[in-house]
PDB file of C-alpha atoms in Angstrom:
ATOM      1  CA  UNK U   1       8.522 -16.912   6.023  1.00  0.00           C
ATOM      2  CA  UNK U   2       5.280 -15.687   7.931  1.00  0.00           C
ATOM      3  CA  UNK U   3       5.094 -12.209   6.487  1.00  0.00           C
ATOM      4  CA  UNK U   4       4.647  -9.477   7.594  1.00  0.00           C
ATOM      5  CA  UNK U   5       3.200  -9.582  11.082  1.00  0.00           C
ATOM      6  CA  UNK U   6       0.945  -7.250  13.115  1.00  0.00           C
ATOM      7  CA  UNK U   7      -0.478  -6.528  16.717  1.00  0.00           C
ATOM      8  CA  UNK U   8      -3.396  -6.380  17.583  1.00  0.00           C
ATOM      9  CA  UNK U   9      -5.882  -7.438  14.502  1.00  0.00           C
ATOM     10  CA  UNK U  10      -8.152  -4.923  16.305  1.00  0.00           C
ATOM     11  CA  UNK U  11      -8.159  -2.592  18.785  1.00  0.00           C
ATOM     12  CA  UNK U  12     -10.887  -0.890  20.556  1.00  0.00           C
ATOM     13  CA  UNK U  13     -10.128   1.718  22.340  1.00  0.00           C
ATOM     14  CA  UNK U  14     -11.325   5.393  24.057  1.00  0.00           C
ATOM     15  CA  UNK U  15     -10.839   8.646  23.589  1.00  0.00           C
ATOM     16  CA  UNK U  16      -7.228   9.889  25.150  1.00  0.00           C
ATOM     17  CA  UNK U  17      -5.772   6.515  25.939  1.00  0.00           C
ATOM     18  CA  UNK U  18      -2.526   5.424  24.718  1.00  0.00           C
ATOM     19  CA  UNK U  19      -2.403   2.536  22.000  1.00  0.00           C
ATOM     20  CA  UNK U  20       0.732   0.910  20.231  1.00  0.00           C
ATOM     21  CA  UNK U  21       0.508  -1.128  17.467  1.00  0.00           C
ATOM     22  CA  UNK U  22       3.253  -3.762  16.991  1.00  0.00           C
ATOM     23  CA  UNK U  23       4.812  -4.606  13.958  1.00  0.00           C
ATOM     24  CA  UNK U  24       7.177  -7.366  12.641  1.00  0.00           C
ATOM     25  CA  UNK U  25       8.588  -7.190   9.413  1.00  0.00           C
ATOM     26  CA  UNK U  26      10.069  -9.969   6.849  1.00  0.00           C
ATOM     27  CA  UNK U  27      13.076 -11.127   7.686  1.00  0.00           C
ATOM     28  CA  UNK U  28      16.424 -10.078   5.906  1.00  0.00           C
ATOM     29  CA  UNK U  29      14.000  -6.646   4.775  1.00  0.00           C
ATOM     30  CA  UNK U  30      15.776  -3.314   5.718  1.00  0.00           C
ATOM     31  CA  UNK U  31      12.801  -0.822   4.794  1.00  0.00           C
ATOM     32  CA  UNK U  32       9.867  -1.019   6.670  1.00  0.00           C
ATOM     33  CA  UNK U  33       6.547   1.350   6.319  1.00  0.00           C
ATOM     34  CA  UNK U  34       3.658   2.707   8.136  1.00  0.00           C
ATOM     35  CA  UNK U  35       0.525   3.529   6.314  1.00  0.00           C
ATOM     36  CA  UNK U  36      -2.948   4.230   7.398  1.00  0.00           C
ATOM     37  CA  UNK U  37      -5.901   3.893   5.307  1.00  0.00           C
ATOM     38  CA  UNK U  38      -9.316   5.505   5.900  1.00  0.00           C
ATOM     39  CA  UNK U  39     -12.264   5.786   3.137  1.00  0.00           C
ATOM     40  CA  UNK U  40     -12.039   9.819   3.256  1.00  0.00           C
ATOM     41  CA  UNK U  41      -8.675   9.921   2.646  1.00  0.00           C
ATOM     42  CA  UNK U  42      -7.220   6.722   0.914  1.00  0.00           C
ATOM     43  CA  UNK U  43      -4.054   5.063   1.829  1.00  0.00           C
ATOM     44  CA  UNK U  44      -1.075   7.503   3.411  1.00  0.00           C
ATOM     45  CA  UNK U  45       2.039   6.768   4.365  1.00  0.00           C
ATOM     46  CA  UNK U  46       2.849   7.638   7.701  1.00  0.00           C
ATOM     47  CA  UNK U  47       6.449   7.121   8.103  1.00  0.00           C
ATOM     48  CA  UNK U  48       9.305   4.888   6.585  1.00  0.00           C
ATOM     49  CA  UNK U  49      12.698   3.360   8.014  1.00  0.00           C
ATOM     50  CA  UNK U  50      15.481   1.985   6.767  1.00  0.00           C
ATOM     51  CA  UNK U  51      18.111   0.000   8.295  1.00  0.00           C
ATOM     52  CA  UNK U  52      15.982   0.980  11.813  1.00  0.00           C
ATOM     53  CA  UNK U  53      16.555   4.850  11.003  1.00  0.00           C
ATOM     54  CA  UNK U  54      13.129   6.800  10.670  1.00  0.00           C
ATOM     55  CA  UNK U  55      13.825   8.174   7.008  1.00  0.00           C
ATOM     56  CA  UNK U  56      10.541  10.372   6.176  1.00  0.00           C
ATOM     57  CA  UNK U  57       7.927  10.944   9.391  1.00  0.00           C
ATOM     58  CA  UNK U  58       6.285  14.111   6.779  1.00  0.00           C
ATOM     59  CA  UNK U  59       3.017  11.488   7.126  1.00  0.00           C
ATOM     60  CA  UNK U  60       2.812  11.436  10.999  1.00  0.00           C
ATOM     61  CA  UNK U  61      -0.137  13.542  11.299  1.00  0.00           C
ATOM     62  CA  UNK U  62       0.574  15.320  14.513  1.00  0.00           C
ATOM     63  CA  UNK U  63       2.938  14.838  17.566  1.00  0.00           C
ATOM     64  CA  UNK U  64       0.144  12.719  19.154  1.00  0.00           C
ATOM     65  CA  UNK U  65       1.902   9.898  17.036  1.00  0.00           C
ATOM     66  CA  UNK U  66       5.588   7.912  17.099  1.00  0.00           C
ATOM     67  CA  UNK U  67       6.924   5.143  15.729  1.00  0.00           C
ATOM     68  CA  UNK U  68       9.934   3.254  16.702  1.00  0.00           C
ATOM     69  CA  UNK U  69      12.251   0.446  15.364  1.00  0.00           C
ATOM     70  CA  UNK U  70      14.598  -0.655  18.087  1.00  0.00           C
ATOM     71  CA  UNK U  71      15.788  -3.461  15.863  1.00  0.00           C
ATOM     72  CA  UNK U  72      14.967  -5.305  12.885  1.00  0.00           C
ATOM     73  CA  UNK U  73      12.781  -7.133  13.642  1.00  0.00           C
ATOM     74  CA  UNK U  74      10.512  -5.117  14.915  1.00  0.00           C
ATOM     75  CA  UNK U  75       8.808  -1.415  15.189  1.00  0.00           C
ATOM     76  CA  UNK U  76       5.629  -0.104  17.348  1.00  0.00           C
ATOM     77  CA  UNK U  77       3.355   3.011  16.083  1.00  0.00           C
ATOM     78  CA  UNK U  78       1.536   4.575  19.596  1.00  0.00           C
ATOM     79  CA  UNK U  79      -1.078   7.639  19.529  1.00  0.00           C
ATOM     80  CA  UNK U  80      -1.017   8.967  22.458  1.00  0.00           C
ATOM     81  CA  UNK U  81      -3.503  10.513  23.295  1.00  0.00           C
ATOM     82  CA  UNK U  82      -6.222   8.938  20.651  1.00  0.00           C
ATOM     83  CA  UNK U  83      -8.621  10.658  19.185  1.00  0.00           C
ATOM     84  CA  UNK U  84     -12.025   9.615  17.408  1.00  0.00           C
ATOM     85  CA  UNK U  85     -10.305  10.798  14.543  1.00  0.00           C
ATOM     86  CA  UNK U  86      -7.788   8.147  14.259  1.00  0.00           C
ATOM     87  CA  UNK U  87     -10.135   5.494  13.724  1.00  0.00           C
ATOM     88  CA  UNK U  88      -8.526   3.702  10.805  1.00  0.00           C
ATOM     89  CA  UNK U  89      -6.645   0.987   9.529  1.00  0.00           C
ATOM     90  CA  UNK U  90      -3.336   0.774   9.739  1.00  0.00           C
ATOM     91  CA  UNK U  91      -1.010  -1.234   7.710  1.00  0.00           C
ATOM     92  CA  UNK U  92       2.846  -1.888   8.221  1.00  0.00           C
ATOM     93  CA  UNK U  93       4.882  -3.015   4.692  1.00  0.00           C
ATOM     94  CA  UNK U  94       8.353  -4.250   4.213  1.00  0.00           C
ATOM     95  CA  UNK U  95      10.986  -4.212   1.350  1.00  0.00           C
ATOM     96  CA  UNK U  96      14.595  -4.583   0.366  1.00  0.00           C
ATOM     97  CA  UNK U  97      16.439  -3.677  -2.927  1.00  0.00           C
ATOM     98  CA  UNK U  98      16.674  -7.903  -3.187  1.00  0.00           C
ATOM     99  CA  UNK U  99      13.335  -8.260  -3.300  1.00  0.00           C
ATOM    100  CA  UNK U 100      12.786  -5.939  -6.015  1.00  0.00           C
ATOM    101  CA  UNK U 101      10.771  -3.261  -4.042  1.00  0.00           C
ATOM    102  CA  UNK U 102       8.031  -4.386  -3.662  1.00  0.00           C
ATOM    103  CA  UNK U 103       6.234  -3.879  -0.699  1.00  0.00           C
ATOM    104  CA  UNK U 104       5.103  -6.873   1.295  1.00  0.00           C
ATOM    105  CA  UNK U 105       1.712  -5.577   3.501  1.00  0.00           C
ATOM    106  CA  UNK U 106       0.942  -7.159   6.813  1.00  0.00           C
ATOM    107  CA  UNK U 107      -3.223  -7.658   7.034  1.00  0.00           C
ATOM    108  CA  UNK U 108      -3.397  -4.520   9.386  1.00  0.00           C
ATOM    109  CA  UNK U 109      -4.795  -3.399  12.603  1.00  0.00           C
ATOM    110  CA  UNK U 110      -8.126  -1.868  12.803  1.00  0.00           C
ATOM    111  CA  UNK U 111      -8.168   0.782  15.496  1.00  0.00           C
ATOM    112  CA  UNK U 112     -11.196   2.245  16.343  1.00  0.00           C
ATOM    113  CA  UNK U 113     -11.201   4.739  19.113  1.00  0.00           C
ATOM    114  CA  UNK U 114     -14.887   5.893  20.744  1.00  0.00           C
TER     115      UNK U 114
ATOM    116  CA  UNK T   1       6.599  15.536  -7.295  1.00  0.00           C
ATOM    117  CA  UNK T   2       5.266  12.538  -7.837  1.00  0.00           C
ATOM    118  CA  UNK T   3       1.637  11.493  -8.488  1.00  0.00           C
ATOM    119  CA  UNK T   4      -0.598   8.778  -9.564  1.00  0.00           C
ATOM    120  CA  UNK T   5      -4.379   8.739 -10.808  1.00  0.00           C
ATOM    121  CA  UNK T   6      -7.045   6.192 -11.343  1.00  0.00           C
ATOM    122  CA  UNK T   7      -9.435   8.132 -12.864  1.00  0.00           C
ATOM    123  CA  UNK T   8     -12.170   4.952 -12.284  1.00  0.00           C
ATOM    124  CA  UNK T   9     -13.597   4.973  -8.663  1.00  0.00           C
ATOM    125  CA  UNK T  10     -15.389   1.454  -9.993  1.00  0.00           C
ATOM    126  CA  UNK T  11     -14.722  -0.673 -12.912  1.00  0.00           C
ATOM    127  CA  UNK T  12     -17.294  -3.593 -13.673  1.00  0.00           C
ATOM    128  CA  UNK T  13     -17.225  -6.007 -15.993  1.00  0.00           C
ATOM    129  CA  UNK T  14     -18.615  -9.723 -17.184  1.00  0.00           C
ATOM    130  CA  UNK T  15     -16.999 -12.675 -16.179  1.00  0.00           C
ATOM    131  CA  UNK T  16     -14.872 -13.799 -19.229  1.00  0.00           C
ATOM    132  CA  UNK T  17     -14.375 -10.369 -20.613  1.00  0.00           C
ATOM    133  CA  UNK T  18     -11.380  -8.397 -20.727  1.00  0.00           C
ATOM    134  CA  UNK T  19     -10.608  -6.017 -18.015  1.00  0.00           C
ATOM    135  CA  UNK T  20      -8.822  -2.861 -17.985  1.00  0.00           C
ATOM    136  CA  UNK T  21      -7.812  -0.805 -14.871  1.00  0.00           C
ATOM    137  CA  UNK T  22      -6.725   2.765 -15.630  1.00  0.00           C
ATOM    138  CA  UNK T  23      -3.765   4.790 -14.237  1.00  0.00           C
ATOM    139  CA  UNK T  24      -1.512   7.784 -15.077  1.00  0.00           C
ATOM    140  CA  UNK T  25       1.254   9.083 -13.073  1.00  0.00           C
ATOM    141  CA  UNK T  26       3.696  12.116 -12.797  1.00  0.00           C
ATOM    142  CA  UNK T  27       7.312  11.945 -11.851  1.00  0.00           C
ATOM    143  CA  UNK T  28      10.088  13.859 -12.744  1.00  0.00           C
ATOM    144  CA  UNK T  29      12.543  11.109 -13.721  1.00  0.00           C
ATOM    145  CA  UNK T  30      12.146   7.602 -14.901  1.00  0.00           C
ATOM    146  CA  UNK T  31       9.461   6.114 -12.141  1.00  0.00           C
ATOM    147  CA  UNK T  32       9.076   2.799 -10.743  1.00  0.00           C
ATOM    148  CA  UNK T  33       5.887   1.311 -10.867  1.00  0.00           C
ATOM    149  CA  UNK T  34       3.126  -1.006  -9.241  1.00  0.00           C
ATOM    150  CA  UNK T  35      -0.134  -2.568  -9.343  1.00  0.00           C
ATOM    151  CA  UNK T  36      -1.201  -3.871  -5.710  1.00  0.00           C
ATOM    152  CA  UNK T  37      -4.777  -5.830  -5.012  1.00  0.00           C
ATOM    153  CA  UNK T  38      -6.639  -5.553  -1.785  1.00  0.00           C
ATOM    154  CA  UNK T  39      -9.637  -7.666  -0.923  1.00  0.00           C
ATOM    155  CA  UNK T  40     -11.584  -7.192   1.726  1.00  0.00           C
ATOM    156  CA  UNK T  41     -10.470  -7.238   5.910  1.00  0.00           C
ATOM    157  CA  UNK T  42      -6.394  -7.738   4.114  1.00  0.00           C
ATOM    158  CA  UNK T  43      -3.518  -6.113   3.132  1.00  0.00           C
ATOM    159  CA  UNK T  44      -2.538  -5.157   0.023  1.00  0.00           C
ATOM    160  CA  UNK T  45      -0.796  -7.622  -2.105  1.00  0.00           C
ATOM    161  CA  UNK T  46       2.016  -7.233  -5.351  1.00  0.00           C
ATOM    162  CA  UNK T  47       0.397  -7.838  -8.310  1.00  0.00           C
ATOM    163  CA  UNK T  48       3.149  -6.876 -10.557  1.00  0.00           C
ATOM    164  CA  UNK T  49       5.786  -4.256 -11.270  1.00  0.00           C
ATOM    165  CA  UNK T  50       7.639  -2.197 -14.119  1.00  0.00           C
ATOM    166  CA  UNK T  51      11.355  -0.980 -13.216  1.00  0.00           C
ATOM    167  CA  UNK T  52      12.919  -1.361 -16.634  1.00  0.00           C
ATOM    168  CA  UNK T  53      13.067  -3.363 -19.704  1.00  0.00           C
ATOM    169  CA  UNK T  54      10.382  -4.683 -21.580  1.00  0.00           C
ATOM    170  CA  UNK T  55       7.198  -2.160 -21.719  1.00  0.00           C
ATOM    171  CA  UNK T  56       4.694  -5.510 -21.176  1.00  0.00           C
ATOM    172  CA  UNK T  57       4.901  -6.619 -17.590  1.00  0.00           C
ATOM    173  CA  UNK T  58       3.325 -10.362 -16.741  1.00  0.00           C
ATOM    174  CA  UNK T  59       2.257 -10.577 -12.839  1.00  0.00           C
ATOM    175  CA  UNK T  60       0.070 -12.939 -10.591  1.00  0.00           C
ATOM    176  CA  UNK T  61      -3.082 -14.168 -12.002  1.00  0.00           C
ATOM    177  CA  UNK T  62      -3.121 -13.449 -15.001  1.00  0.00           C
ATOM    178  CA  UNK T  63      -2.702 -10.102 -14.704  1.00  0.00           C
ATOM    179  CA  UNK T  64      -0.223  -7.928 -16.858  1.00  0.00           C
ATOM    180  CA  UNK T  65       0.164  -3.949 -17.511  1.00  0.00           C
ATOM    181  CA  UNK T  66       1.811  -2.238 -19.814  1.00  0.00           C
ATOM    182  CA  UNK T  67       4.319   0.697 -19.638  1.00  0.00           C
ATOM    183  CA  UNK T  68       3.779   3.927 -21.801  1.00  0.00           C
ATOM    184  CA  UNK T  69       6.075   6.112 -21.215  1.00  0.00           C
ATOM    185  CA  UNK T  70       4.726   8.662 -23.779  1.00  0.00           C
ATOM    186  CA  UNK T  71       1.295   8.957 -22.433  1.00  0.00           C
ATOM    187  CA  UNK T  72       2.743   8.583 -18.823  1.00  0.00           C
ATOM    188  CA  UNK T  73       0.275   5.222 -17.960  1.00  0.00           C
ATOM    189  CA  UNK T  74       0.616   2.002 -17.042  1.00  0.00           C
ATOM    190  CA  UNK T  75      -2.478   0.210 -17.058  1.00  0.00           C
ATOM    191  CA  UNK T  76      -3.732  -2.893 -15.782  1.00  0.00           C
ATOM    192  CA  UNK T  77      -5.109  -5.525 -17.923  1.00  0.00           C
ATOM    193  CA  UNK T  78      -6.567  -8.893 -17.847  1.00  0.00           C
ATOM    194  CA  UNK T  79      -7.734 -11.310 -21.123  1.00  0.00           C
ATOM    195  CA  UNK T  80     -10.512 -12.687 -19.138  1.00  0.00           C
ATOM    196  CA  UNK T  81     -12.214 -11.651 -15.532  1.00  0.00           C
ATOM    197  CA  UNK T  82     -12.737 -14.243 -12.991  1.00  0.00           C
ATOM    198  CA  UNK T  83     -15.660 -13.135 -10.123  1.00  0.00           C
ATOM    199  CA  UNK T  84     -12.576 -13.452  -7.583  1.00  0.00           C
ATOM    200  CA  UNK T  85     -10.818 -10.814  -9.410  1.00  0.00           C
ATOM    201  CA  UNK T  86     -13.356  -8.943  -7.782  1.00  0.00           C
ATOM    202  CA  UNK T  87     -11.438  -6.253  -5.506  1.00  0.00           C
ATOM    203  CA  UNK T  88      -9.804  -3.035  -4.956  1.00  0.00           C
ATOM    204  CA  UNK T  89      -7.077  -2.185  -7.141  1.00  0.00           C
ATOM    205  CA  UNK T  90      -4.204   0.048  -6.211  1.00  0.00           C
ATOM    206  CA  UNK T  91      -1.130   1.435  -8.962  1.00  0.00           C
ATOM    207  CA  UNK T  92       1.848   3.157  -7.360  1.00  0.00           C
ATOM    208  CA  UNK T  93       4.743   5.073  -8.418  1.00  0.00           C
ATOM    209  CA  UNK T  94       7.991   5.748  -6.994  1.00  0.00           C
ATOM    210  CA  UNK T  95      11.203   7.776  -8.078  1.00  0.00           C
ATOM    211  CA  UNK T  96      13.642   5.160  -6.622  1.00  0.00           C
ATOM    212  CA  UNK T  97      12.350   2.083  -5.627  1.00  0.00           C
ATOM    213  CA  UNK T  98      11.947   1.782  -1.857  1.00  0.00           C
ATOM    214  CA  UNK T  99      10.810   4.633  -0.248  1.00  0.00           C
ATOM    215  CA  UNK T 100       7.977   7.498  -1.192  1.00  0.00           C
ATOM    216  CA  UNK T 101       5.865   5.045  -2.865  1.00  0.00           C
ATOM    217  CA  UNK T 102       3.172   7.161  -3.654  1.00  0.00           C
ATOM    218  CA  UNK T 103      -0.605   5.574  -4.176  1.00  0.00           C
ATOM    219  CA  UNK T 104      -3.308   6.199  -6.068  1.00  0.00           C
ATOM    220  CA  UNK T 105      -6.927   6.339  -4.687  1.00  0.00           C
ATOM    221  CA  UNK T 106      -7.929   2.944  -5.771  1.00  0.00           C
ATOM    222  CA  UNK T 107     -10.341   1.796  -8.217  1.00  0.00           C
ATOM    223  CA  UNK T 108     -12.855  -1.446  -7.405  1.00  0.00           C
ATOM    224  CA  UNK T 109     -13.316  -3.944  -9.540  1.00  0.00           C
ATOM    225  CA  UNK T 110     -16.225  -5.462  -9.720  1.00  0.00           C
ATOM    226  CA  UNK T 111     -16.876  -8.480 -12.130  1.00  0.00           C
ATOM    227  CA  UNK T 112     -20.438 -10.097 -12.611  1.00  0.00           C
ATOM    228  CA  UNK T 113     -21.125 -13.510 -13.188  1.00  0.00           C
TER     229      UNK T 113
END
């Protein structure tokens, strides 16, 4: 398998535009995460699904972001409208009870909005 | 609630030493737990986990941790550092497995030729 794969590697963006990040999770794994990790404030968890059903969106920071998972095979994160603030890196992670929980990481997308 | 602390921001030790990574957590119930590695520009990877069973958990390279449920830690140890062992170290904890897996801050490991 490929792993966990992610859209774009990096993203460069401005202030108040739209931007979607892409995910695509292990195959055969019914949990997958969002997390975002920034010096000041570590690593967060944004929002979890399981079986495609958003399960805990407490992390979303405001209603500037959503996340989808029209299937299984793959889910977007979009800020709309960005803000310097969300400069970060985001990471999506996949599981299932098979694979013993742990979380496989995909090697992020660096968003960096001016 | 659910927590987990590295009290270290930065650990650094000589190549061939023994390493130890600090964490604690707090759960109400009997918690699942992990020790992820980062290096730089990637994701973070599974180094090794403790569910149930024996308190001594073998992972990848070398690593292991072990389980005390009496002084609510589960820290990450190594008989000898290697310079590539030289990264950012993440424990978890979680009440059931798969979801709320709660992170700690993260403690980098340096190790010095």
């Amino acid at each position: 398998d490929a792993g966990v794969i992610q859209s774009p590697r990096h993203e460069v963006t401005e202030m108040g535009q739209e931007v979607t990040l892409r995910c695509k999770p292990i195959s055969g794994h019914d949990y997958l995460f969002w997390y975002r990790q920034t010096m000041m404030r570590g690593l967060e968890l944004l929002i979890y699904f399981n079986n495609n059903v958003p399960i805990d969106d407490s992390g979303m920071p405001e209603d500037r972001f959503s996340a989808k998972m029209p299937n299984a095979s793959f889910s977007t994160l979009k800020i709309q409208p960005s803000e310097p603030r969300d400069s970060a890196v985001y990471f999506c992670a996949s599981t299932s009870g098979t694979s013993g929980y742990e979380q496989y990481f995909g090697p992020g997308t660096r968003l960096t909005v001016t | 609630a659910q927590s987990v602390a590295q009290p270290e921001d930065q650990v650094n030790v000589a190549e061939g030493n023994p390493l130890t990574v600090k964490c604690t957590y707090s759960v109400s119930g009997n918690p699942y737990l992990f020790w992820y590695v980062q290096y730089p520009n990637r994701g973070l990877q599974f180094l090794l986990k403790y569910i149930t069973g024996d308190n001594l958990v073998k992972g990848s390279y070398g690593f292991e941790a072990e389980f005390n449920k009496s002084q609510t830690s589960f820290h990450l140890k190594k008989p000898s550092a290697l310079v590539s062992d030289s990264a950012l170290y993440f424990c978890a904890v979680s009440l059931t497995g798969a979801n709320n897996l709660f992170f700690g801050t993260g403690t980098r490991l340096t190790v010095i030729p």
